[in-house]
Structures are given as structure tokens and as C-alpha cells.
């Protein structure tokens, strides 16, 4: 099991997504926790590292837990994505580890990872993603 934390940041029916250097698919911003980190600490650190903005800790709210086959791993390796919404301060800017930042709609579902596809479906069903 790969344990990851992700930020769901939606605007005008689209979701913020990133494509890391050397990757062909988009992933929701976030990543793996470091030893001893809470979900909130992981979210704050990962978003700062990837998008150079500061998550507002008091605004962090749970948005669901999703699981799927992990991209690029042998069959049976599952990624568990614990998702949160949160407000932020600063200007969204791709860090050196991010090749591209995009606002994706449901029509872009084929461009994202397996677990992100499940999240896209959930957001579409709840009317948050167009």
C-alpha cells in the first residue's frame, strides 16, 4: 500500500493538477508523508514544494479516501489517496519538480492516474467537476 495525501483544489468546475518531470500523466498535487508527519503537515509541505504556495492550516477539510492500482508499480500495489480541500496564500507556481500545472475538466480524465480517475468520477457525480 502506498499512502499519499492530495489537495483537491477546484475552480469553475475544473481541478488543479500537475505533471511531474519525466511523467506522461497528470496527478493531483500532494505526495507521500515523511516519518512522523500528520496528514496536514504532509499536505502543507507537499503543496509548498510542488506549487510554492502556503496552505492555510485552519482551512484543511477532509474530502475523501480513494484507492486504485498504483501507476508504474506491479499489479496488486495499491495507492491510497487521502484527499483534502484547503485555502492557500500565494501565487500558484510550478516548482522545479513540476513540468506542467493545468486546470483539468472531466474530459481530461484519460490524462490522469488510475486513482485520480476514481476521484474525477466522484467529483463529477457530486457536481463539482465539469
Backbone as a chain_set.jsonl record, in Angstrom:
{"seq": "XXXXXXXXXXXXXXXXXXXXXXXXXXXXXXXXXXXXXXXXXXXXXXXXXXXXXXXXXXXXXXXXXXXXXXXXXXXXXXXXXXXXXXXXXXXXXXXXXXXXXXXXXXXXXXXXXXXXXXXXXXXXXXXXXX", "coords": {"N": [[0.85, -1.184, 0.0], [0.606, 2.129, -0.929], [0.749, 5.134, 0.62], [-0.71, 8.172, 0.215], [-1.176, 11.737, 0.215], [-3.449, 14.168, -0.937], [-4.299, 17.279, -2.541], [-7.335, 18.703, -3.226], [-8.24, 21.051, -5.303], [-10.51, 23.03, -6.604], [-11.862, 25.034, -9.255], [-14.207, 26.895, -10.931], [-15.449, 24.537, -11.916], [-13.322, 22.963, -12.648], [-10.284, 21.114, -11.956], [-7.255, 21.551, -10.197], [-4.233, 20.294, -11.352], [-1.145, 18.436, -11.689], [1.818, 17.73, -13.588], [4.551, 15.802, -13.215], [8.128, 16.072, -13.721], [9.359, 14.04, -16.307], [7.144, 12.372, -16.337], [4.132, 11.153, -17.91], [1.48, 11.341, -17.333], [-1.04, 13.216, -15.534], [-1.228, 14.204, -12.102], [-2.973, 14.675, -9.018], [-2.057, 17.403, -6.938], [0.26, 16.813, -4.299], [1.53, 14.216, -2.126], [3.709, 11.67, -0.708], [3.819, 10.938, 2.796], [6.291, 11.983, 5.177], [8.333, 10.406, 7.704], [6.64, 10.407, 10.75], [4.984, 12.567, 10.139], [1.861, 14.285, 10.155], [-1.326, 14.111, 8.4], [-2.068, 16.75, 7.709], [0.39, 18.136, 7.976], [1.867, 16.86, 5.982], [0.38, 17.56, 3.698], [0.667, 20.396, 3.693], [3.486, 20.662, 3.427], [4.022, 19.254, 0.997], [2.49, 20.704, -0.911], [3.651, 23.201, -0.734], [6.24, 22.516, -1.661], [5.679, 21.627, -4.299], [4.048, 23.597, -5.552], [4.653, 26.092, -4.567], [3.057, 27.614, -2.773], [1.326, 28.561, 0.268], [-0.537, 26.515, 2.267], [-3.45, 27.18, 4.15], [-3.615, 26.277, 7.345], [-5.908, 26.123, 9.113], [-8.008, 25.878, 7.366], [-8.063, 23.373, 6.234], [-9.825, 20.582, 5.137], [-11.357, 17.353, 5.214], [-11.824, 15.375, 2.247], [-12.295, 12.897, 1.237], [-11.325, 9.412, 0.754], [-9.554, 7.439, -1.462], [-8.852, 4.558, -3.476], [-6.69, 2.719, -5.687], [-5.059, 0.739, -8.269], [-1.606, 1.267, -8.239], [0.082, 3.523, -10.329], [2.667, 2.558, -12.538], [3.644, 0.536, -10.94], [3.951, -2.91, -9.844], [1.273, -5.243, -10.433], [-1.271, -5.277, -8.023], [-0.122, -3.62, -6.175], [-1.292, -1.045, -4.362], [-2.457, 2.31, -4.329], [-3.366, 4.517, -1.811], [-5.209, 7.306, -1.6], [-5.596, 9.99, 0.329], [-7.659, 12.638, 0.508], [-7.875, 16.22, 0.643], [-9.438, 19.414, 0.975], [-8.489, 22.853, 0.867], [-7.731, 26.256, 1.67], [-5.408, 28.702, 0.348], [-2.404, 30.737, 0.388], [-0.64, 32.952, -1.696], [0.918, 32.73, -4.987], [0.117, 30.388, -7.378], [2.653, 28.457, -8.571], [4.669, 26.446, -10.569], [7.061, 24.268, -9.205], [10.541, 23.261, -9.436], [10.367, 20.505, -9.704], [8.043, 20.033, -11.033], [6.667, 19.803, -14.205], [4.423, 20.762, -15.526], [1.464, 22.598, -14.858], [-2.001, 22.356, -14.676], [-5.469, 23.135, -15.276], [-7.873, 20.885, -15.089], [-10.701, 19.336, -16.652], [-13.567, 17.116, -16.623], [-13.426, 15.956, -19.101], [-10.769, 15.517, -19.449], [-10.112, 13.211, -18.177], [-8.833, 10.889, -19.144], [-6.185, 11.566, -19.075], [-5.064, 11.327, -16.597], [-3.852, 9.683, -13.546], [-4.685, 6.314, -12.362], [-5.958, 6.288, -9.777], [-6.677, 8.949, -9.641], [-8.568, 9.038, -11.668], [-10.735, 7.745, -10.456], [-11.279, 9.621, -8.49], [-11.945, 11.805, -10.126], [-14.326, 10.776, -11.22], [-15.92, 10.646, -8.889], [-16.008, 13.397, -8.195], [-17.333, 14.363, -10.421], [-19.814, 13.061, -10.186], [-20.767, 14.305, -7.89], [-21.158, 16.833, -8.79], [-19.119, 18.696, -8.792], [-17.053, 18.72, -10.641], [-16.733, 19.55, -13.985]], "CA": [[0.0, 0.0, 0.0], [1.293, 3.426, -0.986], [-0.076, 6.098, 1.335], [-0.458, 9.52, -0.299], [-2.077, 12.831, 0.58], [-3.663, 15.012, -2.12], [-5.059, 18.527, -2.423], [-8.376, 18.909, -4.224], [-8.472, 22.482, -5.445], [-11.393, 23.208, -7.757], [-12.242, 26.395, -9.626], [-15.045, 26.944, -12.134], [-15.719, 23.196, -12.411], [-12.079, 22.314, -13.085], [-9.431, 20.778, -10.817], [-5.826, 21.797, -10.351], [-3.473, 19.054, -11.483], [0.257, 18.658, -12.029], [2.565, 16.664, -14.261], [5.938, 15.846, -12.758], [9.179, 15.857, -14.724], [9.542, 12.66, -16.726], [5.878, 11.629, -16.302], [3.242, 11.489, -19.015], [0.128, 11.567, -16.827], [-1.22, 14.236, -14.508], [-1.567, 13.756, -10.757], [-3.398, 15.738, -8.121], [-0.918, 17.836, -6.134], [0.403, 16.158, -2.998], [2.572, 13.205, -2.139], [3.862, 10.74, 0.412], [4.198, 11.53, 4.079], [7.597, 11.657, 5.753], [8.194, 9.78, 9.019], [6.112, 11.218, 11.836], [4.134, 13.668, 9.687], [0.404, 14.144, 10.107], [-1.872, 14.409, 7.075], [-1.984, 18.198, 7.471], [1.797, 18.501, 7.768], [2.243, 16.351, 4.656], [-0.279, 18.397, 2.697], [1.307, 21.714, 3.689], [4.851, 20.538, 2.892], [3.998, 18.85, -0.411], [1.974, 21.787, -1.757], [4.719, 24.222, -0.757], [7.312, 22.013, -2.517], [5.26, 21.483, -5.696], [3.355, 24.75, -6.138], [5.199, 27.296, -3.926], [2.053, 28.373, -2.026], [1.154, 28.135, 1.655], [-1.87, 26.071, 2.663], [-3.935, 27.746, 5.406], [-3.914, 25.085, 8.15], [-7.26, 26.103, 9.687], [-8.998, 25.635, 6.312], [-7.95, 21.999, 5.728], [-11.035, 19.783, 5.389], [-11.309, 16.068, 4.52], [-12.629, 15.313, 1.025], [-12.476, 11.513, 0.822], [-10.201, 8.49, 0.622], [-9.75, 6.693, -2.699], [-7.804, 3.565, -3.712], [-6.603, 2.116, -7.023], [-3.754, 0.216, -8.647], [-0.609, 2.338, -8.327], [0.721, 3.673, -11.638], [4.088, 2.245, -12.623], [4.002, -0.492, -9.96], [3.446, -4.237, -10.186], [-0.126, -5.493, -10.131], [-1.53, -5.548, -6.616], [0.351, -2.488, -5.355], [-2.404, -0.098, -4.335], [-2.235, 3.633, -3.75], [-4.493, 5.082, -1.057], [-5.114, 8.759, -1.689], [-6.437, 10.702, 1.286], [-7.795, 13.958, -0.113], [-8.307, 17.354, 1.453], [-9.559, 20.744, 0.378], [-7.871, 23.87, 1.728], [-7.418, 27.556, 1.098], [-3.967, 28.923, 0.296], [-1.906, 32.089, 0.167], [0.462, 32.99, -2.647], [0.622, 32.547, -6.4], [0.428, 29.026, -7.814], [3.795, 28.428, -9.473], [5.288, 25.128, -10.609], [8.438, 24.171, -8.709], [11.448, 22.603, -10.38], [9.998, 19.098, -9.91], [6.79, 20.006, -11.789], [6.803, 20.255, -15.592], [3.226, 21.426, -16.024], [0.304, 22.774, -13.998], [-3.154, 22.519, -15.559], [-6.817, 23.038, -14.73], [-8.471, 19.816, -15.878], [-12.12, 19.036, -16.533], [-13.851, 15.685, -16.727], [-12.996, 15.499, -20.435], [-9.337, 15.2, -19.351], [-9.99, 12.028, -17.318], [-7.88, 9.958, -19.74], [-4.818, 12.089, -18.927], [-4.678, 11.263, -15.188], [-3.555, 8.372, -12.969], [-5.839, 5.455, -12.074], [-6.689, 6.754, -8.596], [-7.265, 10.245, -9.985], [-9.782, 8.758, -12.46], [-11.8, 7.472, -9.485], [-11.589, 10.912, -7.873], [-12.66, 12.567, -11.149], [-15.692, 10.234, -11.273], [-16.603, 11.096, -7.671], [-16.254, 14.837, -8.308], [-18.353, 14.537, -11.468], [-21.092, 12.619, -9.605], [-21.202, 15.287, -6.894], [-21.393, 18.095, -9.464], [-18.025, 19.647, -8.601], [-16.161, 18.706, -11.807], [-17.485, 19.566, -15.25]], "C": [[0.89, 1.24, 0.0], [0.328, 4.457, -0.416], [0.267, 7.501, 0.849], [-1.541, 10.475, 0.184], [-2.221, 13.723, -0.649], [-4.535, 16.215, -1.787], [-6.058, 18.589, -3.565], [-8.688, 20.399, -4.251], [-9.229, 22.702, -6.749], [-11.714, 24.677, -7.973], [-13.028, 26.322, -10.923], [-15.24, 25.561, -12.753], [-14.509, 22.453, -12.93], [-11.2, 22.081, -11.862], [-7.968, 21.019, -11.158], [-5.083, 20.463, -10.367], [-2.056, 19.384, -11.931], [0.827, 17.454, -12.772], [4.026, 16.83, -13.884], [6.898, 15.626, -13.908], [9.305, 14.368, -15.025], [8.277, 11.816, -16.72], [5.004, 12.062, -17.474], [1.816, 11.757, -18.553], [0.137, 12.654, -15.754], [-1.623, 13.576, -13.193], [-2.094, 14.946, -9.976], [-2.204, 16.133, -7.263], [-0.924, 17.154, -4.767], [1.526, 15.147, -3.065], [2.586, 12.357, -0.889], [4.292, 11.473, 1.674], [5.615, 11.114, 4.455], [7.356, 11.116, 7.157], [7.698, 10.78, 10.059], [5.196, 12.355, 11.433], [2.656, 13.305, 9.801], [-0.049, 14.398, 8.668], [-1.718, 15.89, 6.751], [-0.556, 18.642, 7.207], [2.282, 18.048, 6.397], [1.663, 17.237, 3.567], [0.419, 19.748, 2.581], [2.687, 21.647, 3.041], [4.825, 20.231, 1.398], [3.519, 19.979, -1.324], [2.982, 22.927, -1.827], [5.819, 23.782, -1.725], [6.926, 21.991, -3.992], [4.774, 22.783, -6.327], [3.72, 26.086, -5.496], [4.15, 28.202, -3.283], [1.938, 27.788, -0.625], [-0.305, 27.771, 1.917], [-2.208, 26.726, 4.004], [-4.382, 26.585, 6.294], [-5.35, 25.004, 8.665], [-8.347, 25.807, 8.652], [-8.995, 24.203, 5.791], [-9.18, 21.194, 6.135], [-10.959, 18.476, 4.601], [-12.261, 16.042, 3.329], [-12.763, 13.884, 0.491], [-11.182, 10.736, 0.745], [-10.514, 7.57, -0.546], [-8.586, 5.734, -2.903], [-7.876, 3.025, -5.127], [-5.216, 1.511, -7.191], [-2.792, 1.396, -8.811], [0.038, 2.353, -9.706], [2.197, 3.318, -11.556], [4.558, 1.202, -11.628], [3.415, -1.831, -10.39], [1.995, -4.382, -9.748], [-0.282, -5.872, -8.662], [-0.998, -4.481, -5.678], [-0.698, -1.386, -5.483], [-1.936, 1.227, -3.753], [-3.523, 4.041, -3.048], [-4.279, 6.581, -1.006], [-6.122, 9.378, -0.72], [-6.458, 12.159, 0.844], [-8.355, 14.996, 0.849], [-8.523, 18.562, 0.551], [-8.898, 21.709, 1.357], [-7.705, 25.163, 0.946], [-5.896, 27.719, 1.107], [-3.654, 30.397, 0.13], [-0.729, 32.004, -0.79], [-0.03, 32.799, -4.069], [1.056, 31.148, -6.807], [1.516, 29.068, -8.883], [4.427, 27.05, -9.415], [6.714, 25.194, -10.085], [9.281, 23.445, -9.748], [11.095, 21.14, -10.626], [8.735, 18.933, -10.754], [7.017, 20.585, -13.182], [5.612, 21.093, -16.051], [2.148, 21.462, -14.954], [-0.871, 23.033, -14.928], [-4.447, 22.46, -14.759], [-7.561, 22.051, -15.622], [-9.965, 19.688, -15.596], [-12.329, 17.545, -16.706], [-13.417, 15.126, -18.075], [-11.52, 15.113, -20.46], [-9.073, 13.932, -18.537], [-8.96, 11.035, -17.844], [-6.427, 10.373, -19.584], [-4.282, 11.961, -17.503], [-4.437, 9.828, -14.732], [-4.835, 7.606, -12.637], [-6.633, 5.944, -10.864], [-7.327, 8.111, -8.865], [-8.517, 10.068, -10.835], [-10.965, 8.502, -11.532], [-12.236, 8.776, -8.812], [-12.359, 11.791, -8.86], [-14.112, 12.097, -11.229], [-16.506, 10.713, -10.076], [-16.954, 12.583, -7.772], [-17.31, 15.146, -9.361], [-19.739, 14.186, -10.915], [-21.639, 13.617, -8.601], [-21.377, 16.682, -7.483], [-20.278, 19.11, -9.329], [-17.079, 19.75, -9.807], [-16.996, 18.628, -13.064], [-16.699, 18.882, -16.348]], "O": [[1.8, 1.375, 0.818], [-0.782, 4.625, -0.922], [1.388, 7.972, 1.039], [-2.658, 10.074, 0.511], [-1.235, 14.006, -1.33], [-5.379, 16.177, -0.892], [-5.677, 18.534, -4.734], [-9.317, 20.934, -3.338], [-8.674, 22.579, -7.841], [-11.826, 25.458, -7.027], [-12.559, 25.748, -11.905], [-15.203, 25.42, -13.976], [-14.65, 21.42, -13.585], [-11.348, 22.763, -10.848], [-7.513, 20.727, -12.263], [-5.286, 19.615, -9.499], [-1.792, 20.455, -12.477], [0.376, 16.322, -12.603], [4.656, 17.845, -14.184], [6.533, 15.064, -14.94], [9.352, 13.541, -14.114], [8.337, 10.638, -17.071], [5.115, 13.184, -17.968], [1.024, 12.338, -19.296], [1.169, 12.963, -15.157], [-2.272, 12.53, -13.177], [-1.713, 16.088, -10.235], [-1.408, 15.269, -6.894], [-1.977, 16.948, -4.164], [2.375, 15.209, -3.953], [1.626, 12.322, -0.119], [5.014, 12.469, 1.634], [6.075, 10.031, 4.094], [6.293, 11.342, 7.736], [8.266, 11.86, 10.222], [4.673, 13.052, 12.303], [2.262, 12.162, 9.57], [0.734, 14.841, 7.827], [-1.29, 16.249, 5.654], [-0.316, 19.444, 6.305], [3.023, 18.767, 5.727], [2.361, 17.621, 2.628], [0.727, 20.19, 1.474], [3.019, 22.482, 2.2], [5.527, 20.876, 0.619], [4.084, 20.187, -2.397], [3.144, 23.549, -2.877], [6.286, 24.589, -2.528], [7.753, 22.301, -4.849], [5.051, 23.049, -7.496], [3.145, 27.114, -5.853], [4.324, 29.42, -3.248], [2.39, 26.674, -0.362], [-1.196, 28.613, 1.804], [-1.356, 26.817, 4.888], [-5.416, 25.971, 6.03], [-5.948, 23.928, 8.655], [-9.485, 25.515, 9.02], [-9.849, 23.85, 4.978], [-9.536, 21.129, 7.312], [-10.543, 18.481, 3.443], [-13.354, 16.605, 3.38], [-13.293, 13.686, -0.602], [-10.093, 11.305, 0.68], [-11.598, 6.991, -0.62], [-7.453, 6.054, -2.545], [-8.955, 2.887, -5.703], [-4.319, 1.733, -6.377], [-3.127, 2.398, -9.443], [0.491, 1.318, -10.196], [2.893, 3.722, -10.625], [5.764, 0.999, -11.483], [2.492, -1.88, -11.204], [1.548, -3.724, -8.809], [0.477, -6.683, -8.131], [-1.379, -4.439, -4.508], [-0.951, -0.869, -6.571], [-1.135, 1.27, -2.82], [-4.617, 3.931, -3.601], [-3.298, 7.065, -0.442], [-7.334, 9.3, -0.925], [-5.426, 12.828, 0.808], [-9.17, 14.706, 1.725], [-7.88, 18.711, -0.489], [-8.768, 21.406, 2.543], [-7.557, 25.159, -0.276], [-5.186, 26.975, 1.783], [-4.519, 31.199, -0.222], [0.085, 31.085, -0.701], [-1.231, 32.717, -4.323], [2.208, 30.762, -6.612], [1.327, 29.638, -9.958], [4.695, 26.536, -8.329], [7.485, 26.072, -10.473], [8.786, 23.064, -10.809], [11.481, 20.582, -11.653], [8.394, 17.817, -11.148], [7.497, 21.71, -13.327], [5.761, 22.012, -16.856], [1.941, 20.487, -14.232], [-0.764, 23.831, -15.859], [-4.516, 21.824, -13.708], [-7.846, 22.351, -16.781], [-10.43, 19.898, -14.476], [-11.373, 16.797, -16.911], [-13.078, 13.947, -18.178], [-11.069, 14.451, -21.395], [-7.92, 13.619, -18.242], [-8.273, 10.395, -17.047], [-5.526, 9.607, -19.927], [-3.178, 12.424, -17.215], [-4.773, 8.876, -15.437], [-5.927, 8.174, -12.63], [-7.86, 6.008, -10.922], [-8.414, 8.39, -8.359], [-9.442, 10.874, -10.734], [-12.07, 8.982, -11.786], [-13.427, 9.0, -8.595], [-13.324, 12.451, -8.474], [-15.027, 12.917, -11.298], [-17.651, 11.137, -10.231], [-18.079, 12.977, -7.464], [-18.09, 16.086, -9.207], [-20.71, 14.909, -11.139], [-22.855, 13.76, -8.474], [-21.709, 17.619, -6.757], [-20.453, 20.269, -9.706], [-16.386, 20.755, -9.97], [-17.857, 17.759, -13.203], [-17.169, 18.798, -17.483]]}, "num_chains": 1, "name": "protein.A"}
